Structures are given as C-alpha cells and as structure tokens.
C-alpha cells in the first residue's frame, strides 16, 4: 500500500530532560524522529515527528561518565584531533550532549541530514520558542524508567502483581 507524502501529519512532542539518563532518553526520542511509532512508517520515507527537548543542561550520566567520557572530533587540519570531557561539554554546549547521543542512533544518510536533524529542537533551559506548535496544555513525555521511581509502577500498583488472596504462579503465598 502506498502512502502519499502530502498526507503525512507531523506531531510535536515535548520532552523534559531533567534528571534523565542520556542514553535512555535518546532511545525514546530517536524512534519519534524517524516515525517508527506510526503505522505508516517506511524506512526510505520521511515520516517522523518534531521533538522539542527542554532542560538539556540537567541530564545525567551513569557511573563516572561525566569525568571519563570523551567527545572527539577532527578540525580537518593536520594534528587537529580535539577532545572534550562530558563535564566540559555540559558547561559549554549542553545541547550537544543530547544531540550527539540521539543522532548517533540514526543512520547517516540524506534522510537524516536533510529532514530528521532539523526536526530535533534542543534547549538548555525550560523555555523554548515553539509554544505556537505545542499548545499550552502540552504535557512532557513520561520519563523513561530505570528503577521503580515515584509514580511509575510498571503496571503493578502498590508493588503487587495481583490483589491479596489471589493465586500468583511463581510467588510465595502470604
């Protein structure tokens, strides 16, 4: 079944990056940019959505990555290999930490460079100029769970698989 390109509807997603792990956040954003969450997804077509990320300066890394992780690039001149630690990147350009993680999960081709990269909007603070596209009542996407934190219950409310008195195979009865 073919899907004409004019009928593609692009949604705008708001993501709050505060206190979220960089890689886990990138794995939820990359499919939104490619459009893999849509039933009309085609790998050779541009069908992804816009993603606005706020609070990029408040992201987290696990372990000692703030000190140990290096971002490297080459200037193009002899001896021009440059590198910066993740902590220095956070101080200078906090948007680039998330941008490199997200775009590193997307194939390097014309779709990425011409269409997908311009739809990724990253801002260091809580303010962004896309309030016209995102209505005032737009809620940020749910945080990606790492452990049982706060209100996230993995489908098990109150930490129980089932109500008291019901049989749960593989568990000890109380």
CSV table of N, CA and C in Angstrom, one decimal:
chain,number,residue,atom,x,y,z
A,1,UNK,N,0.9,-1.2,0.0
A,1,UNK,CA,0.0,0.0,0.0
A,1,UNK,C,0.9,1.2,0.0
A,2,UNK,N,0.7,2.1,-0.9
A,2,UNK,CA,1.5,3.3,-0.9
A,2,UNK,C,0.8,4.4,-0.1
A,3,UNK,N,1.6,5.3,0.4
A,3,UNK,CA,1.1,6.4,1.3
A,3,UNK,C,1.6,7.7,0.7
A,4,UNK,N,0.8,8.5,0.2
A,4,UNK,CA,1.3,9.8,-0.4
A,4,UNK,C,1.9,10.7,0.6
A,5,UNK,N,3.0,11.3,0.2
A,5,UNK,CA,3.8,12.1,1.2
A,5,UNK,C,3.0,13.4,1.7
A,6,UNK,N,2.1,13.8,0.9
A,6,UNK,CA,1.3,15.0,1.3
A,6,UNK,C,0.4,14.8,2.5
A,7,UNK,N,0.0,13.5,2.7
A,7,UNK,CA,-0.9,13.3,3.9
A,7,UNK,C,-0.2,13.0,5.2
A,8,UNK,N,1.1,13.1,5.2
A,8,UNK,CA,1.9,12.9,6.4
A,8,UNK,C,1.6,14.0,7.4
A,9,UNK,N,1.2,13.6,8.6
A,9,UNK,CA,0.9,14.5,9.6
A,9,UNK,C,2.0,14.5,10.7
A,10,UNK,N,2.6,15.6,10.9
A,10,UNK,CA,3.7,15.6,11.9
A,10,UNK,C,3.2,16.2,13.2
A,11,UNK,N,3.4,15.4,14.3
A,11,UNK,CA,3.1,15.9,15.6
A,11,UNK,C,4.3,16.5,16.2
A,12,UNK,N,4.1,17.3,17.3
A,12,UNK,CA,5.1,17.9,18.1
A,12,UNK,C,5.1,17.3,19.4
A,13,UNK,N,6.3,16.8,19.8
A,13,UNK,CA,6.5,16.1,21.2
A,13,UNK,C,7.3,17.0,22.0
A,14,UNK,N,6.9,17.2,23.3
A,14,UNK,CA,7.7,17.9,24.3
A,14,UNK,C,8.4,16.9,25.2
A,15,UNK,N,9.7,17.0,25.4
A,15,UNK,CA,10.4,16.1,26.3
A,15,UNK,C,11.2,16.9,27.3
A,16,UNK,N,11.0,16.6,28.6
A,16,UNK,CA,11.7,17.3,29.7
A,16,UNK,C,12.9,16.4,30.0
A,17,UNK,N,14.1,16.8,29.8
A,17,UNK,CA,15.3,16.0,30.0
A,17,UNK,C,15.8,16.1,31.4
A,18,UNK,N,15.2,16.8,32.3
A,18,UNK,CA,15.8,17.0,33.7
A,18,UNK,C,15.8,15.6,34.4
A,19,UNK,N,17.0,15.3,35.0
A,19,UNK,CA,17.3,14.1,35.7
A,19,UNK,C,17.0,12.8,35.0
A,20,UNK,N,17.2,12.8,33.7
A,20,UNK,CA,17.1,11.6,32.9
A,20,UNK,C,18.5,11.2,32.4
A,21,UNK,N,18.7,9.9,32.2
A,21,UNK,CA,19.9,9.4,31.7
A,21,UNK,C,20.0,9.6,30.2
A,22,UNK,N,21.1,10.0,29.7
A,22,UNK,CA,21.3,10.4,28.3
A,22,UNK,C,20.9,9.3,27.4
A,23,UNK,N,21.5,8.1,27.5
A,23,UNK,CA,21.2,7.1,26.6
A,23,UNK,C,19.8,6.6,26.6
A,24,UNK,N,19.2,6.5,27.8
A,24,UNK,CA,17.8,6.0,27.9
A,24,UNK,C,16.9,7.0,27.2
A,25,UNK,N,17.2,8.3,27.4
A,25,UNK,CA,16.3,9.3,26.8
A,25,UNK,C,16.5,9.3,25.3
A,26,UNK,N,17.7,9.1,24.8
A,26,UNK,CA,17.9,9.1,23.4
A,26,UNK,C,17.2,7.9,22.7
A,27,UNK,N,17.1,6.8,23.4
A,27,UNK,CA,16.4,5.6,22.8
A,27,UNK,C,14.9,5.9,22.7
A,28,UNK,N,14.3,6.8,23.4
A,28,UNK,CA,12.9,7.1,23.3
A,28,UNK,C,12.7,8.2,22.2
A,29,UNK,N,13.7,9.0,22.0
A,29,UNK,CA,13.5,10.1,21.1
A,29,UNK,C,13.8,9.7,19.6
A,30,UNK,N,14.8,8.9,19.4
A,30,UNK,CA,15.2,8.5,18.1
A,30,UNK,C,14.1,7.9,17.3
A,31,UNK,N,13.3,7.0,17.8
A,31,UNK,CA,12.2,6.5,17.0
A,31,UNK,C,11.1,7.5,16.7
A,32,UNK,N,10.9,8.5,17.6
A,32,UNK,CA,9.9,9.5,17.3
A,32,UNK,C,10.4,10.4,16.1
A,33,UNK,N,11.7,10.7,16.0
A,33,UNK,CA,12.2,11.4,14.9
A,33,UNK,C,12.1,10.7,13.6
A,34,UNK,N,12.3,9.4,13.6
A,34,UNK,CA,12.2,8.5,12.4
A,34,UNK,C,10.8,8.2,12.0
A,35,UNK,N,9.9,8.2,13.0
A,35,UNK,CA,8.5,7.9,12.7
A,35,UNK,C,8.1,6.5,12.9
A,36,UNK,N,9.0,5.7,13.6
A,36,UNK,CA,8.7,4.3,13.8
A,36,UNK,C,7.5,4.0,14.6
A,37,UNK,N,7.0,5.0,15.3
A,37,UNK,CA,5.8,4.8,16.2
A,37,UNK,C,4.5,4.8,15.4
A,38,UNK,N,4.6,5.2,14.1
A,38,UNK,CA,3.4,5.3,13.2
A,38,UNK,C,3.2,4.1,12.4
A,39,UNK,N,1.9,3.8,12.1
A,39,UNK,CA,1.6,2.6,11.3
A,39,UNK,C,2.0,2.9,9.8
A,40,UNK,N,2.2,4.1,9.4
A,40,UNK,CA,2.6,4.4,8.1
A,40,UNK,C,4.1,4.5,7.9
A,41,UNK,N,4.9,4.0,8.8
A,41,UNK,CA,6.3,4.1,8.7
A,41,UNK,C,6.9,3.4,7.5
A,42,UNK,N,7.8,4.0,6.8
A,42,UNK,CA,8.6,3.4,5.7
A,42,UNK,C,10.0,3.8,6.0
A,43,UNK,N,11.0,2.9,5.9
A,43,UNK,CA,12.3,3.3,6.2
A,43,UNK,C,13.0,4.2,5.2
A,44,UNK,N,12.4,4.3,4.0
A,44,UNK,CA,13.0,5.1,3.0
A,44,UNK,C,12.2,6.4,2.8
A,45,UNK,N,11.3,6.7,3.7
A,45,UNK,CA,10.5,7.9,3.6
A,45,UNK,C,10.6,8.8,4.8
A,46,UNK,N,10.4,10.0,4.7
A,46,UNK,CA,10.4,11.0,5.8
A,46,UNK,C,9.1,11.1,6.4
A,47,UNK,N,8.9,10.4,7.5
A,47,UNK,CA,7.6,10.4,8.2
A,47,UNK,C,7.6,10.6,9.7
A,48,UNK,N,8.7,11.2,10.2
A,48,UNK,CA,8.9,11.4,11.6
A,48,UNK,C,8.2,12.6,12.1
A,49,UNK,N,8.3,12.8,13.4
A,49,UNK,CA,7.7,14.0,14.1
A,49,UNK,C,8.7,15.0,14.6
A,50,UNK,N,8.3,16.1,15.0
A,50,UNK,CA,9.1,17.1,15.6
A,50,UNK,C,9.3,16.8,17.1
A,51,UNK,N,10.5,17.0,17.6
A,51,UNK,CA,10.7,16.7,19.1
A,51,UNK,C,11.4,18.0,19.7
A,52,UNK,N,10.8,18.5,20.7
A,52,UNK,CA,11.4,19.7,21.4
A,52,UNK,C,11.8,19.2,22.8
A,53,UNK,N,13.1,19.3,23.1
A,53,UNK,CA,13.7,18.9,24.3
A,53,UNK,C,14.1,20.1,25.1
A,54,UNK,N,13.6,20.2,26.4
A,54,UNK,CA,13.9,21.3,27.3
A,54,UNK,C,14.7,20.7,28.4
A,55,UNK,N,15.4,21.6,29.1
A,55,UNK,CA,16.2,21.3,30.3
A,55,UNK,C,17.4,20.3,30.0
A,56,UNK,N,18.0,20.6,28.8
A,56,UNK,CA,19.1,19.7,28.4
A,56,UNK,C,20.3,19.8,29.3
A,57,UNK,N,20.4,20.9,30.1
A,57,UNK,CA,21.5,21.1,31.0
A,57,UNK,C,21.4,20.2,32.3
A,58,UNK,N,20.3,19.6,32.4
A,58,UNK,CA,20.0,18.8,33.7
A,58,UNK,C,20.0,17.3,33.4
A,59,UNK,N,20.6,16.8,32.3
A,59,UNK,CA,20.7,15.4,32.1
A,59,UNK,C,21.7,14.7,33.0
A,60,UNK,N,21.6,13.4,33.1
A,60,UNK,CA,22.5,12.6,33.9
A,60,UNK,C,23.2,11.6,33.0
A,61,UNK,N,24.4,11.2,33.5
A,61,UNK,CA,25.1,10.0,33.0
A,61,UNK,C,25.2,9.0,34.2
A,62,UNK,N,25.4,7.7,33.9
A,62,UNK,CA,25.6,6.8,34.9
A,62,UNK,C,27.1,6.6,35.2
A,63,UNK,N,27.4,6.1,36.3
A,63,UNK,CA,28.8,5.9,36.7
A,63,UNK,C,29.6,7.1,36.7
A,64,UNK,N,30.9,7.0,36.2
A,64,UNK,CA,31.8,8.1,36.2
A,64,UNK,C,31.9,8.8,34.8
A,65,UNK,N,30.9,8.7,34.0
A,65,UNK,CA,31.0,9.2,32.6
A,65,UNK,C,31.2,10.7,32.6
A,66,UNK,N,30.7,11.5,33.5
A,66,UNK,CA,31.0,12.9,33.5
A,66,UNK,C,32.5,13.2,33.4
A,67,UNK,N,33.3,12.3,34.1
A,67,UNK,CA,34.7,12.5,34.1
A,67,UNK,C,35.4,11.7,33.0
A,68,UNK,N,34.9,10.5,32.7
A,68,UNK,CA,35.6,9.6,31.8
A,68,UNK,C,35.2,9.7,30.3
A,69,UNK,N,34.0,10.1,30.0
A,69,UNK,CA,33.5,10.1,28.7
A,69,UNK,C,34.2,11.2,27.9
A,70,UNK,N,34.7,10.9,26.7
A,70,UNK,CA,35.3,11.9,25.9
A,70,UNK,C,34.5,12.1,24.6
A,71,UNK,N,34.4,13.4,24.2
A,71,UNK,CA,33.8,13.7,22.9
A,71,UNK,C,34.9,14.1,22.0
A,72,UNK,N,35.1,13.4,20.8
A,72,UNK,CA,36.3,13.7,20.0
A,72,UNK,C,35.8,14.2,18.6
A,73,UNK,N,36.5,15.1,18.0
A,73,UNK,CA,36.2,15.5,16.6
A,73,UNK,C,37.5,16.0,16.0
A,74,UNK,N,37.5,16.1,14.7
A,74,UNK,CA,38.7,16.5,14.0
A,74,UNK,C,38.4,17.8,13.2
A,75,UNK,N,39.4,18.7,13.3
A,75,UNK,CA,39.2,20.0,12.6
A,75,UNK,C,39.4,19.9,11.1
A,76,UNK,N,40.1,18.9,10.6
A,76,UNK,CA,40.4,18.8,9.2
A,76,UNK,C,41.8,19.2,8.9
A,77,UNK,N,42.5,19.8,9.9
A,77,UNK,CA,43.9,20.1,9.7
A,77,UNK,C,44.8,19.1,10.3
A,78,UNK,N,46.1,19.0,9.9
A,78,UNK,CA,47.0,18.0,10.5
A,78,UNK,C,47.2,18.3,12.0
A,79,UNK,N,47.0,17.2,12.7
A,79,UNK,CA,47.2,17.3,14.2
A,79,UNK,C,46.0,18.0,14.8
A,80,UNK,N,44.8,18.0,14.1
A,80,UNK,CA,43.7,18.7,14.6
A,80,UNK,C,42.6,17.9,15.4
A,81,UNK,N,43.1,16.8,16.0
A,81,UNK,CA,42.1,16.0,16.8
A,81,UNK,C,41.9,16.7,18.1
A,82,UNK,N,40.6,17.0,18.3
A,82,UNK,CA,40.2,17.7,19.6
A,82,UNK,C,39.4,16.8,20.4
A,83,UNK,N,39.4,17.0,21.7
A,83,UNK,CA,38.6,16.2,22.6
A,83,UNK,C,38.2,17.1,23.8
A,84,UNK,N,37.0,16.7,24.3
A,84,UNK,CA,36.5,17.4,25.5
A,84,UNK,C,35.8,16.4,26.4
A,85,UNK,N,35.9,16.5,27.7
A,85,UNK,CA,35.2,15.6,28.6
A,85,UNK,C,33.7,16.0,28.6
A,86,UNK,N,32.9,15.1,29.1
A,86,UNK,CA,31.5,15.3,29.2
A,86,UNK,C,31.1,16.5,30.1
A,87,UNK,N,31.9,16.6,31.2
A,87,UNK,CA,31.6,17.8,32.1
A,87,UNK,C,31.9,19.1,31.4
A,88,UNK,N,32.9,19.2,30.6
A,88,UNK,CA,33.2,20.4,29.9
A,88,UNK,C,32.2,20.7,28.8
A,89,UNK,N,31.7,19.6,28.1
A,89,UNK,CA,30.6,19.8,27.1
A,89,UNK,C,29.4,20.3,27.8
A,90,UNK,N,29.1,19.9,29.0
A,90,UNK,CA,27.9,20.4,29.7
A,90,UNK,C,28.0,21.8,30.0
A,91,UNK,N,29.2,22.3,30.4
A,91,UNK,CA,29.4,23.7,30.7
A,91,UNK,C,29.3,24.6,29.4
A,92,UNK,N,29.9,24.1,28.3
A,92,UNK,CA,30.0,24.9,27.1
A,92,UNK,C,28.7,24.8,26.3
A,93,UNK,N,28.3,23.6,25.9
A,93,UNK,CA,27.2,23.4,25.0
A,93,UNK,C,26.4,22.2,25.5
A,94,UNK,N,25.5,22.4,26.4
A,94,UNK,CA,24.8,21.2,27.0
A,94,UNK,C,23.8,20.6,25.9
A,95,UNK,N,23.4,21.3,24.9
A,95,UNK,CA,22.5,20.7,23.9
A,95,UNK,C,23.3,19.7,23.1
A,96,UNK,N,24.6,19.8,22.9
A,96,UNK,CA,25.3,18.9,22.0
A,96,UNK,C,25.4,17.5,22.6
A,97,UNK,N,25.4,17.4,24.0
A,97,UNK,CA,25.4,16.0,24.6
A,97,UNK,C,24.3,15.2,24.1
A,98,UNK,N,23.1,15.7,24.2
A,98,UNK,CA,21.9,15.0,23.8
A,98,UNK,C,21.8,14.9,22.3
A,99,UNK,N,22.2,15.9,21.5
A,99,UNK,CA,22.2,15.8,20.1
A,99,UNK,C,23.1,14.7,19.5
A,100,UNK,N,24.3,14.6,20.1
A,100,UNK,CA,25.2,13.5,19.6
A,100,UNK,C,24.7,12.2,20.0
A,101,UNK,N,24.0,12.0,21.1
A,101,UNK,CA,23.5,10.7,21.5
A,101,UNK,C,22.3,10.3,20.7
A,102,UNK,N,21.4,11.3,20.4
A,102,UNK,CA,20.3,10.9,19.6
A,102,UNK,C,20.6,10.7,18.1
A,103,UNK,N,21.4,11.6,17.5
A,103,UNK,CA,21.8,11.4,16.1
A,103,UNK,C,22.7,10.2,15.9
A,104,UNK,N,23.4,9.8,16.9
A,104,UNK,CA,24.2,8.6,16.8
A,104,UNK,C,23.4,7.3,16.7
A,105,UNK,N,22.1,7.4,17.0
A,105,UNK,CA,21.2,6.2,16.9
A,105,UNK,C,20.5,6.2,15.5
A,106,UNK,N,20.8,7.2,14.7
A,106,UNK,CA,20.1,7.3,13.4
A,106,UNK,C,21.1,7.1,12.3
A,107,UNK,N,20.8,6.4,11.3
A,107,UNK,CA,21.7,6.1,10.1
A,107,UNK,C,22.1,7.4,9.5
A,108,UNK,N,23.4,7.5,9.1
A,108,UNK,CA,23.9,8.6,8.4
A,108,UNK,C,23.6,8.6,6.9
A,109,UNK,N,22.5,9.2,6.5
A,109,UNK,CA,22.1,9.3,5.1
A,109,UNK,C,21.4,10.6,4.8
A,110,UNK,N,20.9,10.7,3.6
A,110,UNK,CA,20.3,12.0,3.3
A,110,UNK,C,19.1,12.3,4.1
A,111,UNK,N,18.3,11.3,4.4
A,111,UNK,CA,17.1,11.5,5.2
A,111,UNK,C,17.5,12.1,6.6
A,112,UNK,N,18.5,11.6,7.2
A,112,UNK,CA,19.0,12.2,8.5
A,112,UNK,C,19.4,13.6,8.3
A,113,UNK,N,20.3,13.9,7.4
A,113,UNK,CA,20.9,15.2,7.3
A,113,UNK,C,19.9,16.3,6.9
A,114,UNK,N,19.0,16.0,5.9
A,114,UNK,CA,18.1,17.0,5.4
A,114,UNK,C,16.8,17.1,6.1
A,115,UNK,N,16.3,16.0,6.7
A,115,UNK,CA,15.0,16.0,7.2
A,115,UNK,C,14.9,15.8,8.7
A,116,UNK,N,15.6,14.8,9.2
A,116,UNK,CA,15.5,14.4,10.6
A,116,UNK,C,16.2,15.4,11.5
A,117,UNK,N,17.4,15.8,11.2
A,117,UNK,CA,18.2,16.7,12.1
A,117,UNK,C,17.5,18.0,12.3
A,118,UNK,N,16.9,18.6,11.3
A,118,UNK,CA,16.2,19.9,11.5
A,118,UNK,C,14.9,19.8,12.4
A,119,UNK,N,14.4,18.6,12.5
A,119,UNK,CA,13.2,18.5,13.4
A,119,UNK,C,13.5,18.3,14.8
A,120,UNK,N,14.8,18.1,15.2
A,120,UNK,CA,15.2,18.0,16.6
A,120,UNK,C,15.5,19.3,17.1
A,121,UNK,N,14.8,19.8,18.1
A,121,UNK,CA,15.0,21.1,18.7
A,121,UNK,C,15.4,20.9,20.2
A,122,UNK,N,16.6,21.3,20.6
A,122,UNK,CA,17.1,21.1,21.9
A,122,UNK,C,17.4,22.4,22.6
A,123,UNK,N,16.9,22.6,23.8
A,123,UNK,CA,17.2,23.9,24.5
A,123,UNK,C,17.7,23.6,25.9
A,124,UNK,N,18.7,24.4,26.4
A,124,UNK,CA,19.4,24.1,27.6
A,124,UNK,C,18.4,24.4,28.8
A,125,UNK,N,17.6,25.4,28.7
A,125,UNK,CA,16.7,25.7,29.8
A,125,UNK,C,15.3,25.3,29.6
A,126,UNK,N,14.4,25.7,30.5
A,126,UNK,CA,13.0,25.3,30.3
A,126,UNK,C,12.2,26.1,29.3
A,127,UNK,N,12.7,27.2,28.7
A,127,UNK,CA,12.0,28.0,27.8
A,127,UNK,C,12.3,27.6,26.3
A,128,UNK,N,11.3,27.7,25.5
A,128,UNK,CA,11.5,27.3,24.1
A,128,UNK,C,10.5,28.2,23.2
A,129,UNK,N,10.9,28.5,22.0
A,129,UNK,CA,10.1,29.4,21.1
A,129,UNK,C,9.0,28.6,20.4
A,130,UNK,N,8.6,27.4,20.7
A,130,UNK,CA,7.7,26.6,20.0
A,130,UNK,C,6.3,26.5,20.6
A,131,UNK,N,5.9,27.5,21.4
A,131,UNK,CA,4.7,27.4,22.1
A,131,UNK,C,3.5,27.5,21.1
A,132,UNK,N,3.7,28.0,19.9
A,132,UNK,CA,2.7,28.1,18.9
A,132,UNK,C,2.4,26.7,18.4
A,133,UNK,N,3.4,25.8,18.2
A,133,UNK,CA,3.2,24.5,17.7
A,133,UNK,C,2.7,23.5,18.8
A,134,UNK,N,3.3,23.7,20.0
A,134,UNK,CA,2.9,22.9,21.2
A,134,UNK,C,1.9,23.8,22.0
A,135,UNK,N,0.7,23.3,22.1
A,135,UNK,CA,-0.3,24.1,22.8
A,135,UNK,C,0.1,24.2,24.3
A,136,UNK,N,-0.5,25.2,25.0
A,136,UNK,CA,-0.1,25.4,26.4
A,136,UNK,C,-0.4,24.3,27.3
A,137,UNK,N,-1.3,23.4,26.9
A,137,UNK,CA,-1.6,22.2,27.8
A,137,UNK,C,-0.8,21.0,27.4
A,138,UNK,N,0.2,21.2,26.6
A,138,UNK,CA,1.1,20.0,26.2
A,138,UNK,C,1.9,19.5,27.4
A,139,UNK,N,1.7,18.2,27.6
A,139,UNK,CA,2.5,17.6,28.7
A,139,UNK,C,3.7,17.0,28.1
A,140,UNK,N,4.8,17.0,28.9
A,140,UNK,CA,6.0,16.3,28.5
A,140,UNK,C,5.8,14.8,28.5
A,141,UNK,N,6.6,14.1,27.7
A,141,UNK,CA,6.5,12.7,27.6
A,141,UNK,C,6.9,12.1,29.0
A,142,UNK,N,6.4,10.9,29.3
A,142,UNK,CA,6.8,10.3,30.5
A,142,UNK,C,8.3,10.0,30.6
A,143,UNK,N,8.9,10.0,31.8
A,143,UNK,CA,10.3,9.7,31.9
A,143,UNK,C,10.5,8.3,31.7
A,144,UNK,N,11.6,7.9,31.1
A,144,UNK,CA,12.0,6.6,30.9
A,144,UNK,C,12.4,5.9,32.2
A,145,UNK,N,11.7,4.8,32.6
A,145,UNK,CA,12.0,4.3,34.0
A,145,UNK,C,13.3,3.5,34.0
A,146,UNK,N,14.1,3.7,35.0
A,146,UNK,CA,15.3,2.9,35.3
A,146,UNK,C,15.0,1.9,36.4
A,147,UNK,N,14.4,2.4,37.4
A,147,UNK,CA,14.1,1.6,38.5
A,147,UNK,C,12.6,1.9,38.9
A,148,UNK,N,12.1,1.4,39.9
A,148,UNK,CA,10.8,1.8,40.4
A,148,UNK,C,11.0,3.1,41.1
A,149,UNK,N,10.6,4.2,40.4
A,149,UNK,CA,10.7,5.5,41.0
A,149,UNK,C,9.4,6.2,41.0
A,150,UNK,N,9.1,6.8,42.1
A,150,UNK,CA,7.9,7.7,42.2
A,150,UNK,C,6.7,7.0,41.8
A,151,UNK,N,5.9,7.6,40.9
A,151,UNK,CA,4.6,7.1,40.5
A,151,UNK,C,4.7,6.0,39.5
A,152,UNK,N,5.8,5.7,38.9
A,152,UNK,CA,5.9,4.7,37.9
A,152,UNK,C,5.8,3.3,38.6
A,153,UNK,N,4.8,2.5,38.1
A,153,UNK,CA,4.6,1.3,38.8
A,153,UNK,C,4.7,0.1,37.9
A,154,UNK,N,5.1,0.2,36.6
A,154,UNK,CA,5.3,-0.9,35.7
A,154,UNK,C,4.1,-1.8,35.6
A,155,UNK,N,2.9,-1.2,35.8
A,155,UNK,CA,1.7,-1.9,35.7
A,155,UNK,C,1.3,-2.6,37.0
A,156,UNK,N,2.1,-2.5,38.0
A,156,UNK,CA,1.8,-3.2,39.3
A,156,UNK,C,1.6,-2.1,40.3
A,157,UNK,N,0.4,-1.8,40.6
A,157,UNK,CA,0.1,-0.7,41.5
A,157,UNK,C,0.4,-1.3,42.9
A,158,UNK,N,0.9,-0.5,43.8
A,158,UNK,CA,1.2,-0.8,45.2
A,158,UNK,C,2.2,-1.9,45.3
A,159,UNK,N,3.0,-2.1,44.2
A,159,UNK,CA,4.1,-3.1,44.2
A,159,UNK,C,3.6,-4.6,44.2
A,160,UNK,N,2.3,-4.8,43.9
A,160,UNK,CA,1.8,-6.1,43.9
A,160,UNK,C,1.4,-6.6,42.5
A,161,UNK,N,1.5,-7.9,42.3
A,161,UNK,CA,1.1,-8.4,41.0
A,161,UNK,C,-0.4,-8.5,40.9
A,162,UNK,N,-1.0,-8.9,42.0
A,162,UNK,CA,-2.5,-9.1,42.0
A,162,UNK,C,-3.0,-8.7,43.3
A,163,UNK,N,-4.3,-8.8,43.5
A,163,UNK,CA,-4.9,-8.5,44.7
A,163,UNK,C,-4.6,-9.5,45.8
A,164,UNK,N,-4.7,-9.2,47.1
A,164,UNK,CA,-4.4,-10.1,48.1
A,164,UNK,C,-5.4,-11.3,48.0
A,165,UNK,N,-5.0,-12.5,48.3
A,165,UNK,CA,-5.8,-13.6,48.3
A,165,UNK,C,-6.0,-14.3,46.9
A,166,UNK,N,-5.4,-13.8,45.9
A,166,UNK,CA,-5.4,-14.4,44.6
A,166,UNK,C,-4.2,-15.2,44.3
A,167,UNK,N,-4.3,-16.2,43.5
A,167,UNK,CA,-3.1,-17.1,43.2
A,167,UNK,C,-2.2,-16.4,42.2
A,168,UNK,N,-0.9,-16.4,42.5
A,168,UNK,CA,0.1,-15.9,41.6
A,168,UNK,C,1.1,-16.9,41.4
A,169,UNK,N,1.2,-17.5,40.2
A,169,UNK,CA,2.1,-18.6,40.0
A,169,UNK,C,3.6,-18.1,40.1
A,170,UNK,N,4.4,-18.8,40.7
A,170,UNK,CA,5.8,-18.5,40.8
A,170,UNK,C,6.1,-17.6,42.0
A,171,UNK,N,5.1,-17.2,42.8
A,171,UNK,CA,5.4,-16.4,44.0
A,171,UNK,C,5.0,-17.2,45.3
A,172,UNK,N,5.6,-16.7,46.4
A,172,UNK,CA,5.2,-17.3,47.6
A,172,UNK,C,3.9,-16.8,48.1
A,173,UNK,N,3.0,-17.6,48.6
A,173,UNK,CA,1.8,-17.1,49.1
A,173,UNK,C,2.0,-16.6,50.5
A,174,UNK,N,1.3,-15.6,50.9
A,174,UNK,CA,1.5,-15.0,52.2
A,174,UNK,C,0.4,-15.4,53.1
